[in-house]
PDB file of N, CA and C in Angstrom:
ATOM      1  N   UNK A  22     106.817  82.033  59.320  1.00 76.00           N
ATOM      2  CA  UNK A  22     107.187  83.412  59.535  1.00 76.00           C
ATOM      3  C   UNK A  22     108.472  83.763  58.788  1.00 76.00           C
ATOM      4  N   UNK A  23     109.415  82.706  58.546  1.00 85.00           N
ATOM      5  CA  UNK A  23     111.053  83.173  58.249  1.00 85.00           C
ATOM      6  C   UNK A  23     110.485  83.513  56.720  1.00 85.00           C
ATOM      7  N   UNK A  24     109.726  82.363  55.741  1.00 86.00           N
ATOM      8  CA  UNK A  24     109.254  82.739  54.332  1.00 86.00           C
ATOM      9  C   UNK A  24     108.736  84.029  54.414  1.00 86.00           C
ATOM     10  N   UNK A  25     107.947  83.993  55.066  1.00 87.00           N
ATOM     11  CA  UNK A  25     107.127  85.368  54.871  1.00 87.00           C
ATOM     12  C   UNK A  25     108.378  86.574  55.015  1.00 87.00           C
ATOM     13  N   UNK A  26     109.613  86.468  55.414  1.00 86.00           N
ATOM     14  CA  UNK A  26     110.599  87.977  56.104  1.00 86.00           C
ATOM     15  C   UNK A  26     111.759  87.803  55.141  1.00 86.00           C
ATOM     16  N   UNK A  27     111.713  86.337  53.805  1.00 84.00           N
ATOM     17  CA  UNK A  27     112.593  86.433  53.060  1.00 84.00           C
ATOM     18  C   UNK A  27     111.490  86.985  51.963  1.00 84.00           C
ATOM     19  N   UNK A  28     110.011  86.666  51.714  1.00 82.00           N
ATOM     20  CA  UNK A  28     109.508  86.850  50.462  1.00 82.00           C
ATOM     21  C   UNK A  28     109.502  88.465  50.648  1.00 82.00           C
ATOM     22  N   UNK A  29     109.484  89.358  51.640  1.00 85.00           N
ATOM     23  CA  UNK A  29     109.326  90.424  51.812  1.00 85.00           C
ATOM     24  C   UNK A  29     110.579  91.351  51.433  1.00 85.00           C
ATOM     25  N   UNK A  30     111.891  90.745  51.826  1.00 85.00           N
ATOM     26  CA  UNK A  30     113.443  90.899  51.375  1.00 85.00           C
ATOM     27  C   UNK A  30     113.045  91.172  49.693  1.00 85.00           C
ATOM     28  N   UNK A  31     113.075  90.081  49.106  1.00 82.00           N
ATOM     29  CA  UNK A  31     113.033  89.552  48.334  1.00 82.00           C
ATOM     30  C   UNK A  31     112.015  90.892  47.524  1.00 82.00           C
ATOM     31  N   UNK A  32     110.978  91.110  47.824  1.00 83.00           N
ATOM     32  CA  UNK A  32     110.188  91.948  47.187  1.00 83.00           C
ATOM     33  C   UNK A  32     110.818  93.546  47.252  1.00 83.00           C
ATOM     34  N   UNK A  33     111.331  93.453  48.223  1.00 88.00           N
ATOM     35  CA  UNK A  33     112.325  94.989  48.291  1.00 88.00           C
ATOM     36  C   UNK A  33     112.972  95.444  47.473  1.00 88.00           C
ATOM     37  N   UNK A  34     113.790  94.505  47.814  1.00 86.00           N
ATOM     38  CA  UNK A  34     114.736  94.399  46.634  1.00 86.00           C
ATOM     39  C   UNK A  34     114.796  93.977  45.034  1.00 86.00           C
ATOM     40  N   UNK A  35     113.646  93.847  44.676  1.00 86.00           N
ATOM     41  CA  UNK A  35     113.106  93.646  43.342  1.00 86.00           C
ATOM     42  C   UNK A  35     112.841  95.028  43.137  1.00 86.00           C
ATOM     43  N   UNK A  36     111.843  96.444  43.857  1.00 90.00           N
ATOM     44  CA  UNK A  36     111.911  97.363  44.450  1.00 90.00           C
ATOM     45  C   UNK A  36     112.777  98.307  43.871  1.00 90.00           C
ATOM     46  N   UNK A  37     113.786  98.252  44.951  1.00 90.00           N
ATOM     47  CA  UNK A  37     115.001  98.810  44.992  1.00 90.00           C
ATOM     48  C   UNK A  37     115.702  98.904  43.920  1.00 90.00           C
ATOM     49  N   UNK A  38     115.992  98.217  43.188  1.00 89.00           N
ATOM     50  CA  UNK A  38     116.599  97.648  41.468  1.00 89.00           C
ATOM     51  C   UNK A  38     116.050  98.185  40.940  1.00 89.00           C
ATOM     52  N   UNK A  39     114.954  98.275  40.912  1.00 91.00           N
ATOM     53  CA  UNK A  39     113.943  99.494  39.956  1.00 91.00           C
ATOM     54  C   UNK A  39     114.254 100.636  40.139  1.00 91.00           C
ATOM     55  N   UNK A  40     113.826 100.984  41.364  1.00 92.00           N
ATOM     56  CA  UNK A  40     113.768 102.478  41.422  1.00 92.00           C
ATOM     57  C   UNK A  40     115.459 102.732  40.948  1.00 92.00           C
ATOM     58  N   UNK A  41     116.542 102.096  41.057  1.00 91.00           N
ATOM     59  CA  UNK A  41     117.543 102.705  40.982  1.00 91.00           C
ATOM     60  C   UNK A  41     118.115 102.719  39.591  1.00 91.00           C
ATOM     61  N   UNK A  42     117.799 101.228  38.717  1.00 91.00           N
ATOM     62  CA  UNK A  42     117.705 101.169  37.400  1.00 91.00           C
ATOM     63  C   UNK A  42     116.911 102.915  36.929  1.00 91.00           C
ATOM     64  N   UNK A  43     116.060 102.983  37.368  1.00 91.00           N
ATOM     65  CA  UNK A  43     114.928 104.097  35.718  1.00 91.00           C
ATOM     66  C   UNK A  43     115.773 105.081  36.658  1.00 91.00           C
ATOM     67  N   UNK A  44     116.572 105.271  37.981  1.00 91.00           N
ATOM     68  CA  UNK A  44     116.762 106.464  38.132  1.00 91.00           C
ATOM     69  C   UNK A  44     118.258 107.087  37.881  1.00 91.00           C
ATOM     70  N   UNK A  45     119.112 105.791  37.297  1.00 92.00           N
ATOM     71  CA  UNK A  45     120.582 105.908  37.060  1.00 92.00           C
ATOM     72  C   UNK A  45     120.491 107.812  36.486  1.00 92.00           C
ATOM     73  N   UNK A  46     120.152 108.274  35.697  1.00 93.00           N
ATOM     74  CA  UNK A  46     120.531 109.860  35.493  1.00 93.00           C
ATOM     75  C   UNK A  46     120.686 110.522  36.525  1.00 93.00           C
ATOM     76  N   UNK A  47     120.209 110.325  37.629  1.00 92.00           N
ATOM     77  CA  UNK A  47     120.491 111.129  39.193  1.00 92.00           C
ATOM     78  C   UNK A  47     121.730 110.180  39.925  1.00 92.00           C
ATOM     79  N   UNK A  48     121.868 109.218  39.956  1.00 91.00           N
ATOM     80  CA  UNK A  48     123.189 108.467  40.504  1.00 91.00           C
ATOM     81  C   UNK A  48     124.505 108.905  39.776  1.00 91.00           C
ATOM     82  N   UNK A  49     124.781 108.287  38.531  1.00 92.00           N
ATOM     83  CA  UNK A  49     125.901 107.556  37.560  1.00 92.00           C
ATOM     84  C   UNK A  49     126.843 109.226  37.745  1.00 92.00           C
ATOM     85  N   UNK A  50     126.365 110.371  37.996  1.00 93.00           N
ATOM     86  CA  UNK A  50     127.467 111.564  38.019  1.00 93.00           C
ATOM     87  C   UNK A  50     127.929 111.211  39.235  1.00 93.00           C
ATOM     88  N   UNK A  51     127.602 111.259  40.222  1.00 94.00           N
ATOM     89  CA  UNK A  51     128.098 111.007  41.526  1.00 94.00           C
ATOM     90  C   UNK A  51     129.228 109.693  42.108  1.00 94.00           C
ATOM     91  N   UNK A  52     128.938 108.456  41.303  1.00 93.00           N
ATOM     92  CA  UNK A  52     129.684 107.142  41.135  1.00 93.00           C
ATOM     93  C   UNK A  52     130.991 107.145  40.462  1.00 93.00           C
ATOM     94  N   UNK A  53     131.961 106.601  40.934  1.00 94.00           N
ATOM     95  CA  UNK A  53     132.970 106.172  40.307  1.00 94.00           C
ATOM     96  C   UNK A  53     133.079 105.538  39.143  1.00 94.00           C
ATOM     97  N   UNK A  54     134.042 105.006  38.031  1.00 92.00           N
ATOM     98  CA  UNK A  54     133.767 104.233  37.215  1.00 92.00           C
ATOM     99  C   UNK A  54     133.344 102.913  37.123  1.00 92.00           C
ATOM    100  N   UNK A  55     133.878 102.255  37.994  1.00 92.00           N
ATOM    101  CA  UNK A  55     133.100 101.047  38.332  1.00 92.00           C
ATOM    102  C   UNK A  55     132.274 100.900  39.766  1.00 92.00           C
ATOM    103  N   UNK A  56     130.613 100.648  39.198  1.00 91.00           N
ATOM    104  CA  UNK A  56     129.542 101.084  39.929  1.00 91.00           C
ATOM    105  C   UNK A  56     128.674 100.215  39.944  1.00 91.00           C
ATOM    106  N   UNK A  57     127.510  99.920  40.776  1.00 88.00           N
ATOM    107  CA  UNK A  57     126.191  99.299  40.567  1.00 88.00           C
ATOM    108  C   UNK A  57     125.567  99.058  39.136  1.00 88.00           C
ATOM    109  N   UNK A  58     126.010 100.426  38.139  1.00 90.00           N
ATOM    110  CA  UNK A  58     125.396 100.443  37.248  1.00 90.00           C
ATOM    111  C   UNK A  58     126.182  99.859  35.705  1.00 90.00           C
ATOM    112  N   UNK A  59     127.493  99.732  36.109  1.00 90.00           N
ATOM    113  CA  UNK A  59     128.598  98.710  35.346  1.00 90.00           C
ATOM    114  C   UNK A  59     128.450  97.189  35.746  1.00 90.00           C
ATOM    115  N   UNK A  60     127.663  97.035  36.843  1.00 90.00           N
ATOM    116  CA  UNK A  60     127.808  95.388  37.037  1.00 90.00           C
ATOM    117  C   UNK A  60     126.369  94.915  36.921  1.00 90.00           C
ATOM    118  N   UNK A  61     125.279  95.814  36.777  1.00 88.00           N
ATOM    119  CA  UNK A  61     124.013  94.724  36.552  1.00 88.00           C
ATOM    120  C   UNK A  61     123.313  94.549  35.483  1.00 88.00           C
ATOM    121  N   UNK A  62     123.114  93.231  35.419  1.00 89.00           N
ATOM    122  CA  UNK A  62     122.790  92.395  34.104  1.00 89.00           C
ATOM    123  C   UNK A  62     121.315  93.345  33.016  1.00 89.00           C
ATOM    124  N   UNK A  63     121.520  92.837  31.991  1.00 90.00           N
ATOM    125  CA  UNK A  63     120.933  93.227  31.359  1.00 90.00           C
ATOM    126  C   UNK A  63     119.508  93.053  31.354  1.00 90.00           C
ATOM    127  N   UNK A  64     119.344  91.594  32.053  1.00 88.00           N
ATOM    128  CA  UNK A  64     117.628  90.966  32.451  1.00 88.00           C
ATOM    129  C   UNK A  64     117.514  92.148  33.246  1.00 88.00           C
ATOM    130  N   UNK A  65     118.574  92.598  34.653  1.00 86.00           N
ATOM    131  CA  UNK A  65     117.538  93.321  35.343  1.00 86.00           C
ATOM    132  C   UNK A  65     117.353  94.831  35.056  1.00 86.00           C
ATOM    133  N   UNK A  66     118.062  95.495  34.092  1.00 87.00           N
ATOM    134  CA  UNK A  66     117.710  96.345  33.291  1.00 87.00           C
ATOM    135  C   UNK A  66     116.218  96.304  32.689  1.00 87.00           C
ATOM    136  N   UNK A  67     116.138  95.117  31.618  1.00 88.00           N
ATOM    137  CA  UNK A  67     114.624  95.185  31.059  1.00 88.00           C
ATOM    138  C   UNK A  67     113.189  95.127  31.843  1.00 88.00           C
ATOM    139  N   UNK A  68     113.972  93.895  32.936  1.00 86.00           N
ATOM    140  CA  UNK A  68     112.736  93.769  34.189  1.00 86.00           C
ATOM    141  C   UNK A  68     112.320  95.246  34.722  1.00 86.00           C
ATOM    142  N   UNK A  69     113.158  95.974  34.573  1.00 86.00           N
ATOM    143  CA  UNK A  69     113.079  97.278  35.779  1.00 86.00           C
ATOM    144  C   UNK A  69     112.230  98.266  34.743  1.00 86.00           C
ATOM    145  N   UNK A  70     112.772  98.549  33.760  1.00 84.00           N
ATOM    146  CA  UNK A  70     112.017  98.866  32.343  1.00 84.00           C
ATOM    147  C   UNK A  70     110.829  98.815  32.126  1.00 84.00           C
ATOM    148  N   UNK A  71     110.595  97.142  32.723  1.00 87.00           N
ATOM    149  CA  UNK A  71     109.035  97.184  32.292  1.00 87.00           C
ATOM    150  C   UNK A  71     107.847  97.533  33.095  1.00 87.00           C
ATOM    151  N   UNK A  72     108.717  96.911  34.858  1.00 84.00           N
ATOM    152  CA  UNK A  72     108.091  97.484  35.855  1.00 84.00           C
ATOM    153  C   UNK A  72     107.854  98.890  35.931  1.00 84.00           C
ATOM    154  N   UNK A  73     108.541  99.370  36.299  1.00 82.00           N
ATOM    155  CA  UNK A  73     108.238 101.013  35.911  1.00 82.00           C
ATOM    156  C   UNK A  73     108.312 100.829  37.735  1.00 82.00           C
ATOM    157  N   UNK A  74     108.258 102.091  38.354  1.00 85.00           N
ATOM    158  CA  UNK A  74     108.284 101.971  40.078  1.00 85.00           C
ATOM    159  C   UNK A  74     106.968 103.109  40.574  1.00 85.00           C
ATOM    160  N   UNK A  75     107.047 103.278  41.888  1.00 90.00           N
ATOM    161  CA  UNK A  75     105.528 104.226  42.315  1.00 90.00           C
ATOM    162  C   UNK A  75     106.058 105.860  41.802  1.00 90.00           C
ATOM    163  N   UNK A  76     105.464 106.266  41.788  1.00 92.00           N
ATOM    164  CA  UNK A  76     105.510 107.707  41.127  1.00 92.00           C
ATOM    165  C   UNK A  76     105.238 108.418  42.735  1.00 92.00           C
ATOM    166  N   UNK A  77     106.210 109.697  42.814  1.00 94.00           N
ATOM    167  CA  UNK A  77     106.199 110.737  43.891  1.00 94.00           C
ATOM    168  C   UNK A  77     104.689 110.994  44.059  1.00 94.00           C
ATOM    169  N   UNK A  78     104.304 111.262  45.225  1.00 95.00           N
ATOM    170  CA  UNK A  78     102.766 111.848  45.531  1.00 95.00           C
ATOM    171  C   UNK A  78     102.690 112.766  46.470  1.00 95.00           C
ATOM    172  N   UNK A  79     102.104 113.842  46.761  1.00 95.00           N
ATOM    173  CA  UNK A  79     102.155 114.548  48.246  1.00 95.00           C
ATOM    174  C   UNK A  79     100.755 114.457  48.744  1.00 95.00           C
ATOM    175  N   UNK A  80     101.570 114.056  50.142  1.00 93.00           N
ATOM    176  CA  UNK A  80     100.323 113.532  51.090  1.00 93.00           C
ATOM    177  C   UNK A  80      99.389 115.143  51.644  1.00 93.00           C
ATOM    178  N   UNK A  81      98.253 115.314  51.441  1.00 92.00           N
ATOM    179  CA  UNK A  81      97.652 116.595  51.551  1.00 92.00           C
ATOM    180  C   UNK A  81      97.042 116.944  52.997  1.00 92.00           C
ATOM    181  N   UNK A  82      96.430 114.858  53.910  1.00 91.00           N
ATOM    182  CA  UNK A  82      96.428 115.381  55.116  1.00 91.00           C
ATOM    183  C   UNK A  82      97.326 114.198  55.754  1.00 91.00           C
ATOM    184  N   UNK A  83      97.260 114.710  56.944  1.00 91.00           N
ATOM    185  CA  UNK A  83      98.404 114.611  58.346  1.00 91.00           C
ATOM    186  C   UNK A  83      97.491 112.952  58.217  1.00 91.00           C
ATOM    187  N   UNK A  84      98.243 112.097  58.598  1.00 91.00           N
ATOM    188  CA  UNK A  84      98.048 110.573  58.669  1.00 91.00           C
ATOM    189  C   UNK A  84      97.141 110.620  60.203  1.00 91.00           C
ATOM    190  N   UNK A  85      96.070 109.715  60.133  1.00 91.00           N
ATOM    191  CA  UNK A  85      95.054 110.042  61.279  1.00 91.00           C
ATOM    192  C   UNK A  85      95.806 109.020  62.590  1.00 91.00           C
ATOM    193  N   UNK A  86      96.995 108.699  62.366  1.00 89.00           N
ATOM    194  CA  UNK A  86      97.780 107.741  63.480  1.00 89.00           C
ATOM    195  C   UNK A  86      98.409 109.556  64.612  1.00 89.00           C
ATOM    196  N   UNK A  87      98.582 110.222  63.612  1.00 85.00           N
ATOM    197  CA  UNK A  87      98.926 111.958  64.728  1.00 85.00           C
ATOM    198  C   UNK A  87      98.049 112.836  65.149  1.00 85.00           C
ATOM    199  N   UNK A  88      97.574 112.415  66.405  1.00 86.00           N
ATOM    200  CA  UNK A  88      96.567 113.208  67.514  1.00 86.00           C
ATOM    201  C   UNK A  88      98.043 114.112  68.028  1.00 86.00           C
ATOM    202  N   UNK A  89      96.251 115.269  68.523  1.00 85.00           N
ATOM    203  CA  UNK A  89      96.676 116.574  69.282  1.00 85.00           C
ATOM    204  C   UNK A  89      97.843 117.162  68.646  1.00 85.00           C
ATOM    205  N   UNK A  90      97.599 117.278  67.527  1.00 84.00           N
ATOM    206  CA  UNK A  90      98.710 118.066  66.316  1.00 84.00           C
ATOM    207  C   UNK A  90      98.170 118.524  65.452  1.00 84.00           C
ATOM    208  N   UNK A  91      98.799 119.515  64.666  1.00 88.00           N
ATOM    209  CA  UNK A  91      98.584 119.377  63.337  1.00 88.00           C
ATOM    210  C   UNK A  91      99.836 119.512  62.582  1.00 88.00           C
ATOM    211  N   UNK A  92     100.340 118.542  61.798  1.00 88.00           N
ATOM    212  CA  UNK A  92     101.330 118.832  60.840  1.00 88.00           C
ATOM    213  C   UNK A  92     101.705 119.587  59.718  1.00 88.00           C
ATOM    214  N   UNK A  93     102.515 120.546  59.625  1.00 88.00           N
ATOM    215  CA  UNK A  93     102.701 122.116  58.842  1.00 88.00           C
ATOM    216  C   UNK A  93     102.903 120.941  57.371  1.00 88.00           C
ATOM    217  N   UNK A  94     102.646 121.761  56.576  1.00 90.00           N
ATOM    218  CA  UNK A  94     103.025 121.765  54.790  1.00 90.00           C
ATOM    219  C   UNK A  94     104.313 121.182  54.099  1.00 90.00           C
ATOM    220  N   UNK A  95     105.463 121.573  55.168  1.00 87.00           N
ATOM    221  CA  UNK A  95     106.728 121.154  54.803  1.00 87.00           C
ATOM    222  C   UNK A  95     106.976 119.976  55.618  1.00 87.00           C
ATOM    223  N   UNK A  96     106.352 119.836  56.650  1.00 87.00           N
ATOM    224  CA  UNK A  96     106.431 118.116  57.256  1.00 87.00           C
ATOM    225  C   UNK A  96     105.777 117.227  56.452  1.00 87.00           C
ATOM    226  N   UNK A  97     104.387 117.573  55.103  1.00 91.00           N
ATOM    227  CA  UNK A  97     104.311 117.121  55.214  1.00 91.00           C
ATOM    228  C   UNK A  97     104.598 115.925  53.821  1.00 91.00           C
ATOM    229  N   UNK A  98     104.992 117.298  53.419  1.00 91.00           N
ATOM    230  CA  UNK A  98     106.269 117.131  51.911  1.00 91.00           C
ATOM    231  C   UNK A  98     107.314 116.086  52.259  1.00 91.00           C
ATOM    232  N   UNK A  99     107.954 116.294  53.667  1.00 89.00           N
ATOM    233  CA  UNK A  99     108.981 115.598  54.154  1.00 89.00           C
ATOM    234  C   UNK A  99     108.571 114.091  54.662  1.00 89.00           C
ATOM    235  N   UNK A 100     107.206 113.960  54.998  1.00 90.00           N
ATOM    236  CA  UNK A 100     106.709 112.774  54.915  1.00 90.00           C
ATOM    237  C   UNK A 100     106.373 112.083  53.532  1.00 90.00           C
ATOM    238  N   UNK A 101     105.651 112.740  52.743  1.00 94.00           N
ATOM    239  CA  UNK A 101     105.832 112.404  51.549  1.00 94.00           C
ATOM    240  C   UNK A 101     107.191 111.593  50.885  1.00 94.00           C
ATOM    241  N   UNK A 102     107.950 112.384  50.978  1.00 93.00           N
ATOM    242  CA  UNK A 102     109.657 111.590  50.404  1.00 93.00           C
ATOM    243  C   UNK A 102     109.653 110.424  51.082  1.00 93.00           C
ATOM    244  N   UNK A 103     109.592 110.428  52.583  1.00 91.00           N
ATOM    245  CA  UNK A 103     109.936 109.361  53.302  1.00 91.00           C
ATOM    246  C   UNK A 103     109.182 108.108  52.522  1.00 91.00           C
ATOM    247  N   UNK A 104     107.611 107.818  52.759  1.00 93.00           N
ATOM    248  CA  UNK A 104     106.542 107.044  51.884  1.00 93.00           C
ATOM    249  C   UNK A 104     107.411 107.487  50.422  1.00 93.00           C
ATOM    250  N   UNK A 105     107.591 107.870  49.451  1.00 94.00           N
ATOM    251  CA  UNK A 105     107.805 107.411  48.294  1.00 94.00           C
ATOM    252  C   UNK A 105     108.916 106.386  48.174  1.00 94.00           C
ATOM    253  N   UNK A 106     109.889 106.959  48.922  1.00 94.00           N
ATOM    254  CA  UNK A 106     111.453 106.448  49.066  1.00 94.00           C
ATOM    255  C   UNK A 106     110.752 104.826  49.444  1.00 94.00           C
ATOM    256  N   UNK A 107     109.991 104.399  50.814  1.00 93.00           N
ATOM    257  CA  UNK A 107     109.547 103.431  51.080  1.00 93.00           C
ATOM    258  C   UNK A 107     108.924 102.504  50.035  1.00 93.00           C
ATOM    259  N   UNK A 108     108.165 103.258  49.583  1.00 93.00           N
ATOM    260  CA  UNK A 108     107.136 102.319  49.014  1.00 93.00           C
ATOM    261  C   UNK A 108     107.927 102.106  47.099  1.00 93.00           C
ATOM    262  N   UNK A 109     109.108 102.247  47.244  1.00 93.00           N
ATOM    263  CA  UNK A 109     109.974 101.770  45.970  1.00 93.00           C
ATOM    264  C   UNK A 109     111.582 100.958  46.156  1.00 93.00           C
ATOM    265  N   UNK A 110     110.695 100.727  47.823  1.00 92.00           N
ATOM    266  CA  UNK A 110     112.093  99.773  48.432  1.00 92.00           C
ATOM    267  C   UNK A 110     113.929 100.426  48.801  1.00 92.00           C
ATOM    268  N   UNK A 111     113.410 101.785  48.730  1.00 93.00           N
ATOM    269  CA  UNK A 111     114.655 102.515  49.293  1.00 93.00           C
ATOM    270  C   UNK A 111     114.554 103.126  50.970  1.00 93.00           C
ATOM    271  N   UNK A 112     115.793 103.575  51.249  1.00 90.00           N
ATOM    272  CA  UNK A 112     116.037 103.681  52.663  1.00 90.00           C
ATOM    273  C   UNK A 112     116.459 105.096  52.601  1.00 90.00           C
ATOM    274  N   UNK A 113     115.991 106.428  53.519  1.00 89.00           N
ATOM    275  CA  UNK A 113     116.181 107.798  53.083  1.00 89.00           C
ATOM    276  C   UNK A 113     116.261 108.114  54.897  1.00 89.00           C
ATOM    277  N   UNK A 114     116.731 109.566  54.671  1.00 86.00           N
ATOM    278  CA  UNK A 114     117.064 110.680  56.059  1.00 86.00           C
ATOM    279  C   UNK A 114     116.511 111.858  55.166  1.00 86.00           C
ATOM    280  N   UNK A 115     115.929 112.378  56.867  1.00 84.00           N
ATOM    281  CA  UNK A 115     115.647 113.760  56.367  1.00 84.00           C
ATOM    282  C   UNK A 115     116.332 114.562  57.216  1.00 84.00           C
ATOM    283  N   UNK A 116     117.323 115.723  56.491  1.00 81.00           N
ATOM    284  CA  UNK A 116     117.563 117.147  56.963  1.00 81.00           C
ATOM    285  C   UNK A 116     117.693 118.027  57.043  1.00 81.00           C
ATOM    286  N   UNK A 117     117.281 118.731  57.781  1.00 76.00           N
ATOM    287  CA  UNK A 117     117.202 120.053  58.061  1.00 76.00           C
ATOM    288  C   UNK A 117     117.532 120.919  59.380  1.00 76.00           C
ATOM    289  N   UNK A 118     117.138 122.228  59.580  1.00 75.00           N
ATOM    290  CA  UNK A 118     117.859 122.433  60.894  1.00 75.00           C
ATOM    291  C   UNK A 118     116.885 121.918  61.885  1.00 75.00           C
ATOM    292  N   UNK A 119     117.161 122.342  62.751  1.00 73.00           N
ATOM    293  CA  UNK A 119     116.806 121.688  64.184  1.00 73.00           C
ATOM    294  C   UNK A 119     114.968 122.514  64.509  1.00 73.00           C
ATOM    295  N   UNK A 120     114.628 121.390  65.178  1.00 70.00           N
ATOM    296  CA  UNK A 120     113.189 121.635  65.720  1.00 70.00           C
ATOM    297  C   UNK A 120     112.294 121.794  64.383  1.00 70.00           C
ATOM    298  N   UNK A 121     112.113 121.359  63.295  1.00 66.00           N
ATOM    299  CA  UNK A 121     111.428 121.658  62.274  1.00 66.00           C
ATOM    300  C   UNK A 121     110.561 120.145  62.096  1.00 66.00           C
ATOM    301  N   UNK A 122     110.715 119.035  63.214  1.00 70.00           N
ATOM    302  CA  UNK A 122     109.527 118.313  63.653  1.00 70.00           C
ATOM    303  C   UNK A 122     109.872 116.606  62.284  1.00 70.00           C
ATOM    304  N   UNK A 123     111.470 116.744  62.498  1.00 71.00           N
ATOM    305  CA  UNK A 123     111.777 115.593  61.348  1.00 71.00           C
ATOM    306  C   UNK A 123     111.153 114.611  62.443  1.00 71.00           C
ATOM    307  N   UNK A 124     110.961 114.433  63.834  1.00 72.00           N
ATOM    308  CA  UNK A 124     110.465 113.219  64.489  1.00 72.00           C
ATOM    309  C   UNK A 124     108.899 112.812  64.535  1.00 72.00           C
ATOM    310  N   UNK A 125     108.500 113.810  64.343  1.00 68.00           N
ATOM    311  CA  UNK A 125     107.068 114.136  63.843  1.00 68.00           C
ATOM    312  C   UNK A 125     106.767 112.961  62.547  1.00 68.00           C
ATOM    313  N   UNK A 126     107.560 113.397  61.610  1.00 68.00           N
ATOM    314  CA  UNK A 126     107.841 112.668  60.320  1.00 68.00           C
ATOM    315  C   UNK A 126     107.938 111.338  60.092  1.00 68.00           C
ATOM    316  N   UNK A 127     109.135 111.158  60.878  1.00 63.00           N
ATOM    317  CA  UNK A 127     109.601 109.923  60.840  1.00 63.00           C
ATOM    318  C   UNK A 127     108.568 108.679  61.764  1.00 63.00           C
TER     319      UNK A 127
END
């Protein structure tokens, strides 16, 4: 079980390096001068390069795990982000104002 919860780490974060490598043009304004993107190696530059990461998708119906609902258009956009963010090994929040069903989402 412990292999299986490091190979899974391990795959995240292979993941994660990607998505943040191809996405440095949305980070590097926001960062200081010395950053994530001043300290990592050049292998994991090309690795990330070649991988390429999942591409955004919008989910069109409500996931069949949500009975006695139906989930509006903008939940389900907001689920969408959540699954992309996931499935490229990143960690995300959603907000907005209140009662607009982020628990729904999440």
């Amino acid at each position: 079980m412990n292999a299986l919860i490091r190979n899974s780490i391990s795959a995240t974060a292979v993941k994660r390096q990607t998505f943040l490598v191809l996405h440095e043009n949305l980070f590097q304004p926001l960062l200081p001068a010395t950053n994530y993107y001043t300290k990592v190696p050049e292998s994991v530059i090309n690795k990330a390069n070649a991988q390429g990461f999942i591409p955004y998708r919008s989910l069109t119906e409500q996931p069949s795990l949500i009975k006695n609902g139906q989930m509006k258009q903008y939940q389900l956009e907001g689920l969408s982000f959540l699954v992309w963010l996931y499935s490229n090994g990143m960690n995300g929040i959603l907000g907005d104002e209140m009662g607009l069903g982020k628990t729904l989402q999440t």
